[in-house]
């Protein structure tokens, strides 16, 4: 026994262990909360960062932490379910009240129907356990959150190879296109901080795709005209050699030689796609200058006769000096959160020779071989007048041939893992409430519940039920008729009136399939819910596959194959987001409860039916004699433990399939101009971050497959099996169990209730029985002699269900039917010579 000898016996022992585990979990979580609150600037309404480092490591740690969270919550909820089934199990007194009206209660299986029959204390305690589970489902997984980093900003430089070797450069470059513009005639508007395109009465083309009024990380497009490239830089910055734009260009010239080499194809794949800037940031595109170190302004442009315009450019780009720089600007790659038409935007796509800055996320990278840059919009649109008044471009420079690229490797981004102190407190309180209520149940539960069919058999044999005497052939179908149908006597020629009279019944051999012992309404209700959730999973998978990205990525994690869906905003609160994210956890728990209930019914029936095949010991909560101990509630450990493990795995998979997604770095665009009501501080992210709901197509697919294999199919596969023994069905039905527990005589039962029997001589019975028959008085007498030699009460020995002599409390009801012997069906010991019922014989 060891340590367990100090614990109570039966279900109270398991309950005590569950309560201790709940207290331990609560103490550990409370300790973690105390440590979190002790950190600098920590508050109960805020959060604490527990990891700040490499994003790949943070993703792995986050997955492991959520697995640990689901293990803890799985253990706590399994303990809660244990107590809920104990409270759901009726006492003998509660069963007797139901039997007065020939109503059954369920034994050994979770049953909401039982709640109407149990005491107020049990009902109240059951509700407390159920309600306290809700916060654990809704908030525990979100108490630990992960912030990803998806970079957006990068700097583009287009230059000759001489640029990175120290050749002279004159910003904004030989293209005469300041950052934010697309040619020399763009005018800086100080009030709007943008470059205005040249004015034209008729562009001669549909310029709608170049007109952009959306804020793109600092760049505001024009409401008319052709937008420029990159984030606008004020004109006066080009007149100041110590400005930021000069420093960025000088830095690129000095450092680009140490960056990673990308050929033209790889460069396009990396920078002309919707990838965030997490692998590479700044880019220098090296173009062919035809053997020269660069270009002179005079060979590229004729700026016209306007001396003021010419002198404006003379101040920054000398007309006859070789310039190794073509163009330089700060760029941004962003992605919106659309559904079927999700798009990504690159503010420097035009500088890289593309007509549009916006593409569908599912579009393949725009790869050219060889890669030529049609830098200027008038060239791409074949309309030289778009350069503006008097500007003439040398057609030799319509296109630039790209040799290769140099890309700056991104500094490994920093991702965070945090703990929400308030959500953790809610979980702690919920677990504490469960532990306290479990303690109260262990202390105050007024009577022993009949938890297993073995408990019920022991009770009904020890104290037979008057209301079911003479009903040994009662089948679960008869009980359903009494419970749900028109009240009538259970024998075939009945009248539609309830009666206490009993008559023998002709036995028909039955070996039904197991599913027949579960009422069709229960099957319908069970699979109505399970199939509805299967439909939700199919819809979720279809939604994700037809959404912004149709790929399924492996390995499954938050950086592969996820899609964000923005829902946090002015009309949706943070708590609302948490509820939406975690409602699947609650639905999964309900699925588990329904699945557990129907699997328990099927296994109860298999165990019940085994009593017709051989002598079996009773499996009871408090074993003695030859009795055996109960499993964890009704299911064998070989099934219940894997079920708990599967439940934990499912909850973890769901937490990875739909989750609170927090991304910093500005890559994801918010779909509305609103703040997050201070949530940036809670999650320790910048004001360019996205806080939303994320979902993983890969995880949804895995859940769907496992749901079909482990939830939908097992009850059906188990249900189609045939019961081996020829026995009345209804191992979880209290009326059926009670009717099978009337024994041959009272002297082999201890504690039997006092019943009134009419005197009857053994000889009168023998007139119907041949001496060789196993039910004859001589055979029964030898059996009784053997029983008296046995010190153990009958209920503590092995029992079998089958045909026997009529018990004295029912043999006054019927001794023969149509001149044929009438026998009794029920449980008996080895001394009762129990036999299998015979086809066509009459039994009561």
JSON list of N, CA and C in Angstrom, two decimals, residues 266-328:
[
{"chain": "A", "resi": 266, "resn": "UNK", "atom": "N", "xyz": [17.55, 35.40, -57.87]},
{"chain": "A", "resi": 266, "resn": "UNK", "atom": "CA", "xyz": [17.33, 35.32, -56.43]},
{"chain": "A", "resi": 266, "resn": "UNK", "atom": "C", "xyz": [16.91, 36.67, -55.86]},
{"chain": "A", "resi": 267, "resn": "UNK", "atom": "N", "xyz": [17.47, 37.73, -56.41]},
{"chain": "A", "resi": 267, "resn": "UNK", "atom": "CA", "xyz": [17.14, 39.07, -55.93]},
{"chain": "A", "resi": 267, "resn": "UNK", "atom": "C", "xyz": [15.67, 39.39, -56.20]},
{"chain": "A", "resi": 268, "resn": "UNK", "atom": "N", "xyz": [15.18, 39.06, -57.38]},
{"chain": "A", "resi": 268, "resn": "UNK", "atom": "CA", "xyz": [13.77, 39.30, -57.69]},
{"chain": "A", "resi": 268, "resn": "UNK", "atom": "C", "xyz": [12.87, 38.45, -56.82]},
{"chain": "A", "resi": 269, "resn": "UNK", "atom": "N", "xyz": [13.24, 37.19, -56.61]},
{"chain": "A", "resi": 269, "resn": "UNK", "atom": "CA", "xyz": [12.43, 36.30, -55.79]},
{"chain": "A", "resi": 269, "resn": "UNK", "atom": "C", "xyz": [12.32, 36.83, -54.36]},
{"chain": "A", "resi": 270, "resn": "UNK", "atom": "N", "xyz": [13.39, 37.40, -53.86]},
{"chain": "A", "resi": 270, "resn": "UNK", "atom": "CA", "xyz": [13.40, 37.89, -52.48]},
{"chain": "A", "resi": 270, "resn": "UNK", "atom": "C", "xyz": [12.67, 39.22, -52.33]},
{"chain": "A", "resi": 271, "resn": "UNK", "atom": "N", "xyz": [12.89, 40.15, -53.26]},
{"chain": "A", "resi": 271, "resn": "UNK", "atom": "CA", "xyz": [12.40, 41.51, -53.05]},
{"chain": "A", "resi": 271, "resn": "UNK", "atom": "C", "xyz": [11.16, 41.87, -53.88]},
{"chain": "A", "resi": 272, "resn": "UNK", "atom": "N", "xyz": [10.81, 41.05, -54.86]},
{"chain": "A", "resi": 272, "resn": "UNK", "atom": "CA", "xyz": [9.60, 41.30, -55.62]},
{"chain": "A", "resi": 272, "resn": "UNK", "atom": "C", "xyz": [8.52, 40.28, -55.26]},
{"chain": "A", "resi": 273, "resn": "UNK", "atom": "N", "xyz": [8.50, 39.86, -54.01]},
{"chain": "A", "resi": 273, "resn": "UNK", "atom": "CA", "xyz": [7.49, 38.94, -53.50]},
{"chain": "A", "resi": 273, "resn": "UNK", "atom": "C", "xyz": [6.92, 39.54, -52.22]},
{"chain": "A", "resi": 274, "resn": "UNK", "atom": "N", "xyz": [5.95, 38.83, -51.63]},
{"chain": "A", "resi": 274, "resn": "UNK", "atom": "CA", "xyz": [5.29, 39.35, -50.43]},
{"chain": "A", "resi": 274, "resn": "UNK", "atom": "C", "xyz": [6.04, 38.99, -49.15]},
{"chain": "A", "resi": 275, "resn": "UNK", "atom": "N", "xyz": [7.28, 38.53, -49.26]},
{"chain": "A", "resi": 275, "resn": "UNK", "atom": "CA", "xyz": [8.03, 38.16, -48.07]},
{"chain": "A", "resi": 275, "resn": "UNK", "atom": "C", "xyz": [8.30, 39.38, -47.20]},
{"chain": "A", "resi": 276, "resn": "UNK", "atom": "N", "xyz": [8.20, 39.17, -45.89]},
{"chain": "A", "resi": 276, "resn": "UNK", "atom": "CA", "xyz": [8.55, 40.25, -44.97]},
{"chain": "A", "resi": 276, "resn": "UNK", "atom": "C", "xyz": [10.08, 40.35, -44.90]},
{"chain": "A", "resi": 277, "resn": "UNK", "atom": "N", "xyz": [10.57, 41.45, -44.41]},
{"chain": "A", "resi": 277, "resn": "UNK", "atom": "CA", "xyz": [12.02, 41.69, -44.37]},
{"chain": "A", "resi": 277, "resn": "UNK", "atom": "C", "xyz": [12.61, 41.13, -43.08]},
{"chain": "A", "resi": 278, "resn": "UNK", "atom": "N", "xyz": [12.62, 39.80, -42.98]},
{"chain": "A", "resi": 278, "resn": "UNK", "atom": "CA", "xyz": [13.19, 39.13, -41.81]},
{"chain": "A", "resi": 278, "resn": "UNK", "atom": "C", "xyz": [14.50, 38.42, -42.14]},
{"chain": "A", "resi": 279, "resn": "UNK", "atom": "N", "xyz": [14.71, 38.07, -43.41]},
{"chain": "A", "resi": 279, "resn": "UNK", "atom": "CA", "xyz": [15.98, 37.45, -43.83]},
{"chain": "A", "resi": 279, "resn": "UNK", "atom": "C", "xyz": [16.98, 38.50, -44.32]},
{"chain": "A", "resi": 280, "resn": "UNK", "atom": "N", "xyz": [16.51, 39.42, -45.14]},
{"chain": "A", "resi": 280, "resn": "UNK", "atom": "CA", "xyz": [17.35, 40.49, -45.66]},
{"chain": "A", "resi": 280, "resn": "UNK", "atom": "C", "xyz": [16.61, 41.81, -45.51]},
{"chain": "A", "resi": 281, "resn": "UNK", "atom": "N", "xyz": [17.40, 42.88, -45.32]},
{"chain": "A", "resi": 281, "resn": "UNK", "atom": "CA", "xyz": [16.78, 44.21, -45.23]},
{"chain": "A", "resi": 281, "resn": "UNK", "atom": "C", "xyz": [17.26, 45.06, -46.42]},
{"chain": "A", "resi": 282, "resn": "UNK", "atom": "N", "xyz": [18.28, 45.89, -46.22]},
{"chain": "A", "resi": 282, "resn": "UNK", "atom": "CA", "xyz": [18.72, 46.84, -47.25]},
{"chain": "A", "resi": 282, "resn": "UNK", "atom": "C", "xyz": [19.27, 46.13, -48.48]},
{"chain": "A", "resi": 283, "resn": "UNK", "atom": "N", "xyz": [19.10, 46.80, -49.63]},
{"chain": "A", "resi": 283, "resn": "UNK", "atom": "CA", "xyz": [19.47, 46.19, -50.91]},
{"chain": "A", "resi": 283, "resn": "UNK", "atom": "C", "xyz": [20.21, 47.20, -51.78]},
{"chain": "A", "resi": 284, "resn": "UNK", "atom": "N", "xyz": [21.31, 46.75, -52.37]},
{"chain": "A", "resi": 284, "resn": "UNK", "atom": "CA", "xyz": [22.00, 47.52, -53.41]},
{"chain": "A", "resi": 284, "resn": "UNK", "atom": "C", "xyz": [21.90, 46.73, -54.70]},
{"chain": "A", "resi": 285, "resn": "UNK", "atom": "N", "xyz": [21.26, 47.33, -55.73]},
{"chain": "A", "resi": 285, "resn": "UNK", "atom": "CA", "xyz": [21.12, 46.70, -57.04]},
{"chain": "A", "resi": 285, "resn": "UNK", "atom": "C", "xyz": [22.24, 47.23, -57.93]},
{"chain": "A", "resi": 286, "resn": "UNK", "atom": "N", "xyz": [23.10, 46.36, -58.36]},
{"chain": "A", "resi": 286, "resn": "UNK", "atom": "CA", "xyz": [24.23, 46.74, -59.23]},
{"chain": "A", "resi": 286, "resn": "UNK", "atom": "C", "xyz": [23.79, 46.59, -60.68]},
{"chain": "A", "resi": 287, "resn": "UNK", "atom": "N", "xyz": [23.84, 47.71, -61.41]},
{"chain": "A", "resi": 287, "resn": "UNK", "atom": "CA", "xyz": [23.41, 47.69, -62.81]},
{"chain": "A", "resi": 287, "resn": "UNK", "atom": "C", "xyz": [24.61, 47.91, -63.73]},
{"chain": "A", "resi": 288, "resn": "UNK", "atom": "N", "xyz": [24.45, 47.48, -64.97]},
{"chain": "A", "resi": 288, "resn": "UNK", "atom": "CA", "xyz": [25.51, 47.61, -65.98]},
{"chain": "A", "resi": 288, "resn": "UNK", "atom": "C", "xyz": [25.59, 49.06, -66.46]},
{"chain": "A", "resi": 289, "resn": "UNK", "atom": "N", "xyz": [26.76, 49.68, -66.30]},
{"chain": "A", "resi": 289, "resn": "UNK", "atom": "CA", "xyz": [26.95, 51.08, -66.73]},
{"chain": "A", "resi": 289, "resn": "UNK", "atom": "C", "xyz": [27.76, 51.17, -68.02]},
{"chain": "A", "resi": 290, "resn": "UNK", "atom": "N", "xyz": [27.84, 50.03, -68.73]},
{"chain": "A", "resi": 290, "resn": "UNK", "atom": "CA", "xyz": [28.50, 49.98, -70.03]},
{"chain": "A", "resi": 290, "resn": "UNK", "atom": "C", "xyz": [29.98, 50.37, -69.93]},
{"chain": "A", "resi": 291, "resn": "UNK", "atom": "N", "xyz": [30.63, 49.83, -68.91]},
{"chain": "A", "resi": 291, "resn": "UNK", "atom": "CA", "xyz": [32.06, 50.04, -68.75]},
{"chain": "A", "resi": 291, "resn": "UNK", "atom": "C", "xyz": [32.44, 51.32, -68.06]},
{"chain": "A", "resi": 292, "resn": "UNK", "atom": "N", "xyz": [31.49, 52.14, -67.73]},
{"chain": "A", "resi": 292, "resn": "UNK", "atom": "CA", "xyz": [31.77, 53.40, -67.05]},
{"chain": "A", "resi": 292, "resn": "UNK", "atom": "C", "xyz": [31.51, 53.27, -65.56]},
{"chain": "A", "resi": 293, "resn": "UNK", "atom": "N", "xyz": [32.09, 54.21, -64.80]},
{"chain": "A", "resi": 293, "resn": "UNK", "atom": "CA", "xyz": [31.87, 54.21, -63.35]},
{"chain": "A", "resi": 293, "resn": "UNK", "atom": "C", "xyz": [30.49, 54.73, -63.01]},
{"chain": "A", "resi": 294, "resn": "UNK", "atom": "N", "xyz": [29.79, 55.32, -63.97]},
{"chain": "A", "resi": 294, "resn": "UNK", "atom": "CA", "xyz": [28.48, 55.85, -63.69]},
{"chain": "A", "resi": 294, "resn": "UNK", "atom": "C", "xyz": [27.93, 56.62, -64.87]},
{"chain": "A", "resi": 295, "resn": "UNK", "atom": "N", "xyz": [27.14, 57.64, -64.58]},
{"chain": "A", "resi": 295, "resn": "UNK", "atom": "CA", "xyz": [26.48, 58.42, -65.62]},
{"chain": "A", "resi": 295, "resn": "UNK", "atom": "C", "xyz": [26.68, 59.91, -65.34]},
{"chain": "A", "resi": 296, "resn": "UNK", "atom": "N", "xyz": [26.61, 60.70, -66.39]},
{"chain": "A", "resi": 296, "resn": "UNK", "atom": "CA", "xyz": [26.55, 62.15, -66.20]},
{"chain": "A", "resi": 296, "resn": "UNK", "atom": "C", "xyz": [25.14, 62.62, -66.50]},
{"chain": "A", "resi": 297, "resn": "UNK", "atom": "N", "xyz": [24.76, 63.66, -65.82]},
{"chain": "A", "resi": 297, "resn": "UNK", "atom": "CA", "xyz": [23.41, 64.17, -65.98]},
{"chain": "A", "resi": 297, "resn": "UNK", "atom": "C", "xyz": [23.13, 64.62, -67.41]},
{"chain": "A", "resi": 298, "resn": "UNK", "atom": "N", "xyz": [24.11, 65.22, -68.02]},
{"chain": "A", "resi": 298, "resn": "UNK", "atom": "CA", "xyz": [23.91, 65.79, -69.34]},
{"chain": "A", "resi": 298, "resn": "UNK", "atom": "C", "xyz": [23.70, 64.72, -70.41]},
{"chain": "A", "resi": 299, "resn": "UNK", "atom": "N", "xyz": [24.28, 63.52, -70.20]},
{"chain": "A", "resi": 299, "resn": "UNK", "atom": "CA", "xyz": [24.09, 62.48, -71.20]},
{"chain": "A", "resi": 299, "resn": "UNK", "atom": "C", "xyz": [22.76, 61.76, -71.05]},
{"chain": "A", "resi": 300, "resn": "UNK", "atom": "N", "xyz": [22.11, 61.92, -69.93]},
{"chain": "A", "resi": 300, "resn": "UNK", "atom": "CA", "xyz": [20.84, 61.24, -69.70]},
{"chain": "A", "resi": 300, "resn": "UNK", "atom": "C", "xyz": [19.66, 62.16, -69.98]},
{"chain": "A", "resi": 301, "resn": "UNK", "atom": "N", "xyz": [19.70, 63.40, -69.46]},
{"chain": "A", "resi": 301, "resn": "UNK", "atom": "CA", "xyz": [18.57, 64.30, -69.57]},
{"chain": "A", "resi": 301, "resn": "UNK", "atom": "C", "xyz": [18.93, 65.60, -70.28]},
{"chain": "A", "resi": 302, "resn": "UNK", "atom": "N", "xyz": [17.98, 66.10, -71.02]},
{"chain": "A", "resi": 302, "resn": "UNK", "atom": "CA", "xyz": [17.95, 67.49, -71.44]},
{"chain": "A", "resi": 302, "resn": "UNK", "atom": "C", "xyz": [16.85, 68.16, -70.63]},
{"chain": "A", "resi": 303, "resn": "UNK", "atom": "N", "xyz": [17.25, 69.03, -69.68]},
{"chain": "A", "resi": 303, "resn": "UNK", "atom": "CA", "xyz": [16.30, 69.61, -68.74]},
{"chain": "A", "resi": 303, "resn": "UNK", "atom": "C", "xyz": [15.56, 70.82, -69.30]},
{"chain": "A", "resi": 304, "resn": "UNK", "atom": "N", "xyz": [15.86, 71.21, -70.53]},
{"chain": "A", "resi": 304, "resn": "UNK", "atom": "CA", "xyz": [15.12, 72.31, -71.12]},
{"chain": "A", "resi": 304, "resn": "UNK", "atom": "C", "xyz": [15.74, 73.66, -70.84]},
{"chain": "A", "resi": 305, "resn": "UNK", "atom": "N", "xyz": [15.09, 74.72, -71.33]},
{"chain": "A", "resi": 305, "resn": "UNK", "atom": "CA", "xyz": [15.68, 76.06, -71.27]},
{"chain": "A", "resi": 305, "resn": "UNK", "atom": "C", "xyz": [15.46, 76.80, -69.95]},
{"chain": "A", "resi": 306, "resn": "UNK", "atom": "N", "xyz": [14.68, 76.25, -69.04]},
{"chain": "A", "resi": 306, "resn": "UNK", "atom": "CA", "xyz": [14.36, 76.98, -67.81]},
{"chain": "A", "resi": 306, "resn": "UNK", "atom": "C", "xyz": [15.60, 77.04, -66.91]},
{"chain": "A", "resi": 307, "resn": "UNK", "atom": "N", "xyz": [16.21, 78.24, -66.76]},
{"chain": "A", "resi": 307, "resn": "UNK", "atom": "CA", "xyz": [17.44, 78.33, -65.95]},
{"chain": "A", "resi": 307, "resn": "UNK", "atom": "C", "xyz": [17.19, 78.06, -64.47]},
{"chain": "A", "resi": 308, "resn": "UNK", "atom": "N", "xyz": [16.05, 78.42, -63.98]},
{"chain": "A", "resi": 308, "resn": "UNK", "atom": "CA", "xyz": [15.77, 78.18, -62.56]},
{"chain": "A", "resi": 308, "resn": "UNK", "atom": "C", "xyz": [15.71, 76.68, -62.27]},
{"chain": "A", "resi": 309, "resn": "UNK", "atom": "N", "xyz": [15.05, 75.94, -63.15]},
{"chain": "A", "resi": 309, "resn": "UNK", "atom": "CA", "xyz": [14.94, 74.49, -62.96]},
{"chain": "A", "resi": 309, "resn": "UNK", "atom": "C", "xyz": [16.31, 73.84, -63.09]},
{"chain": "A", "resi": 310, "resn": "UNK", "atom": "N", "xyz": [17.10, 74.30, -64.06]},
{"chain": "A", "resi": 310, "resn": "UNK", "atom": "CA", "xyz": [18.44, 73.75, -64.26]},
{"chain": "A", "resi": 310, "resn": "UNK", "atom": "C", "xyz": [19.33, 74.04, -63.06]},
{"chain": "A", "resi": 311, "resn": "UNK", "atom": "N", "xyz": [19.29, 75.24, -62.56]},
{"chain": "A", "resi": 311, "resn": "UNK", "atom": "CA", "xyz": [20.13, 75.60, -61.41]},
{"chain": "A", "resi": 311, "resn": "UNK", "atom": "C", "xyz": [19.71, 74.86, -60.15]},
{"chain": "A", "resi": 312, "resn": "UNK", "atom": "N", "xyz": [18.44, 74.55, -60.04]},
{"chain": "A", "resi": 312, "resn": "UNK", "atom": "CA", "xyz": [17.97, 73.75, -58.91]},
{"chain": "A", "resi": 312, "resn": "UNK", "atom": "C", "xyz": [18.67, 72.40, -58.88]},
{"chain": "A", "resi": 313, "resn": "UNK", "atom": "N", "xyz": [18.82, 71.77, -60.02]},
{"chain": "A", "resi": 313, "resn": "UNK", "atom": "CA", "xyz": [19.49, 70.47, -60.07]},
{"chain": "A", "resi": 313, "resn": "UNK", "atom": "C", "xyz": [21.01, 70.61, -60.05]},
{"chain": "A", "resi": 314, "resn": "UNK", "atom": "N", "xyz": [21.53, 71.74, -60.55]},
{"chain": "A", "resi": 314, "resn": "UNK", "atom": "CA", "xyz": [22.98, 71.94, -60.49]},
{"chain": "A", "resi": 314, "resn": "UNK", "atom": "C", "xyz": [23.48, 71.92, -59.05]},
{"chain": "A", "resi": 315, "resn": "UNK", "atom": "N", "xyz": [22.63, 72.31, -58.11]},
{"chain": "A", "resi": 315, "resn": "UNK", "atom": "CA", "xyz": [23.04, 72.38, -56.71]},
{"chain": "A", "resi": 315, "resn": "UNK", "atom": "C", "xyz": [23.26, 71.00, -56.09]},
{"chain": "A", "resi": 316, "resn": "UNK", "atom": "N", "xyz": [22.68, 69.97, -56.67]},
{"chain": "A", "resi": 316, "resn": "UNK", "atom": "CA", "xyz": [22.80, 68.63, -56.07]},
{"chain": "A", "resi": 316, "resn": "UNK", "atom": "C", "xyz": [23.46, 67.63, -57.01]},
{"chain": "A", "resi": 317, "resn": "UNK", "atom": "N", "xyz": [23.17, 67.72, -58.29]},
{"chain": "A", "resi": 317, "resn": "UNK", "atom": "CA", "xyz": [23.74, 66.77, -59.25]},
{"chain": "A", "resi": 317, "resn": "UNK", "atom": "C", "xyz": [24.42, 67.58, -60.37]},
{"chain": "A", "resi": 318, "resn": "UNK", "atom": "N", "xyz": [25.75, 67.71, -60.33]},
{"chain": "A", "resi": 318, "resn": "UNK", "atom": "CA", "xyz": [26.45, 68.47, -61.38]},
{"chain": "A", "resi": 318, "resn": "UNK", "atom": "C", "xyz": [26.19, 67.86, -62.75]},
{"chain": "A", "resi": 319, "resn": "UNK", "atom": "N", "xyz": [26.10, 68.70, -63.78]},
{"chain": "A", "resi": 319, "resn": "UNK", "atom": "CA", "xyz": [25.72, 68.19, -65.11]},
{"chain": "A", "resi": 319, "resn": "UNK", "atom": "C", "xyz": [26.76, 67.31, -65.76]},
{"chain": "A", "resi": 320, "resn": "UNK", "atom": "N", "xyz": [28.06, 67.49, -65.47]},
{"chain": "A", "resi": 320, "resn": "UNK", "atom": "CA", "xyz": [29.09, 66.78, -66.22]},
{"chain": "A", "resi": 320, "resn": "UNK", "atom": "C", "xyz": [29.96, 65.87, -65.37]},
{"chain": "A", "resi": 321, "resn": "UNK", "atom": "N", "xyz": [29.63, 65.68, -64.12]},
{"chain": "A", "resi": 321, "resn": "UNK", "atom": "CA", "xyz": [30.41, 64.79, -63.26]},
{"chain": "A", "resi": 321, "resn": "UNK", "atom": "C", "xyz": [29.79, 63.39, -63.26]},
{"chain": "A", "resi": 322, "resn": "UNK", "atom": "N", "xyz": [30.67, 62.39, -63.27]},
{"chain": "A", "resi": 322, "resn": "UNK", "atom": "CA", "xyz": [30.20, 61.00, -63.27]},
{"chain": "A", "resi": 322, "resn": "UNK", "atom": "C", "xyz": [29.57, 60.67, -61.91]},
{"chain": "A", "resi": 323, "resn": "UNK", "atom": "N", "xyz": [28.39, 60.16, -61.98]},
{"chain": "A", "resi": 323, "resn": "UNK", "atom": "CA", "xyz": [27.62, 59.84, -60.77]},
{"chain": "A", "resi": 323, "resn": "UNK", "atom": "C", "xyz": [27.40, 58.33, -60.71]},
{"chain": "A", "resi": 324, "resn": "UNK", "atom": "N", "xyz": [27.97, 57.66, -59.71]},
{"chain": "A", "resi": 324, "resn": "UNK", "atom": "CA", "xyz": [27.83, 56.19, -59.60]},
{"chain": "A", "resi": 324, "resn": "UNK", "atom": "C", "xyz": [26.49, 55.77, -59.00]},
{"chain": "A", "resi": 325, "resn": "UNK", "atom": "N", "xyz": [25.72, 56.75, -58.52]},
{"chain": "A", "resi": 325, "resn": "UNK", "atom": "CA", "xyz": [24.42, 56.45, -57.89]},
{"chain": "A", "resi": 325, "resn": "UNK", "atom": "C", "xyz": [23.30, 56.76, -58.88]},
{"chain": "A", "resi": 326, "resn": "UNK", "atom": "N", "xyz": [22.37, 55.82, -59.01]},
{"chain": "A", "resi": 326, "resn": "UNK", "atom": "CA", "xyz": [21.20, 56.05, -59.85]},
{"chain": "A", "resi": 326, "resn": "UNK", "atom": "C", "xyz": [19.99, 56.51, -59.03]},
{"chain": "A", "resi": 327, "resn": "UNK", "atom": "N", "xyz": [19.71, 55.80, -57.92]},
{"chain": "A", "resi": 327, "resn": "UNK", "atom": "CA", "xyz": [18.52, 56.12, -57.12]},
{"chain": "A", "resi": 327, "resn": "UNK", "atom": "C", "xyz": [18.71, 55.54, -55.72]},
{"chain": "A", "resi": 328, "resn": "UNK", "atom": "N", "xyz": [18.10, 56.20, -54.73]},
{"chain": "A", "resi": 328, "resn": "UNK", "atom": "CA", "xyz": [18.15, 55.69, -53.36]},
{"chain": "A", "resi": 328, "resn": "UNK", "atom": "C", "xyz": [16.89, 56.14, -52.62]}
]
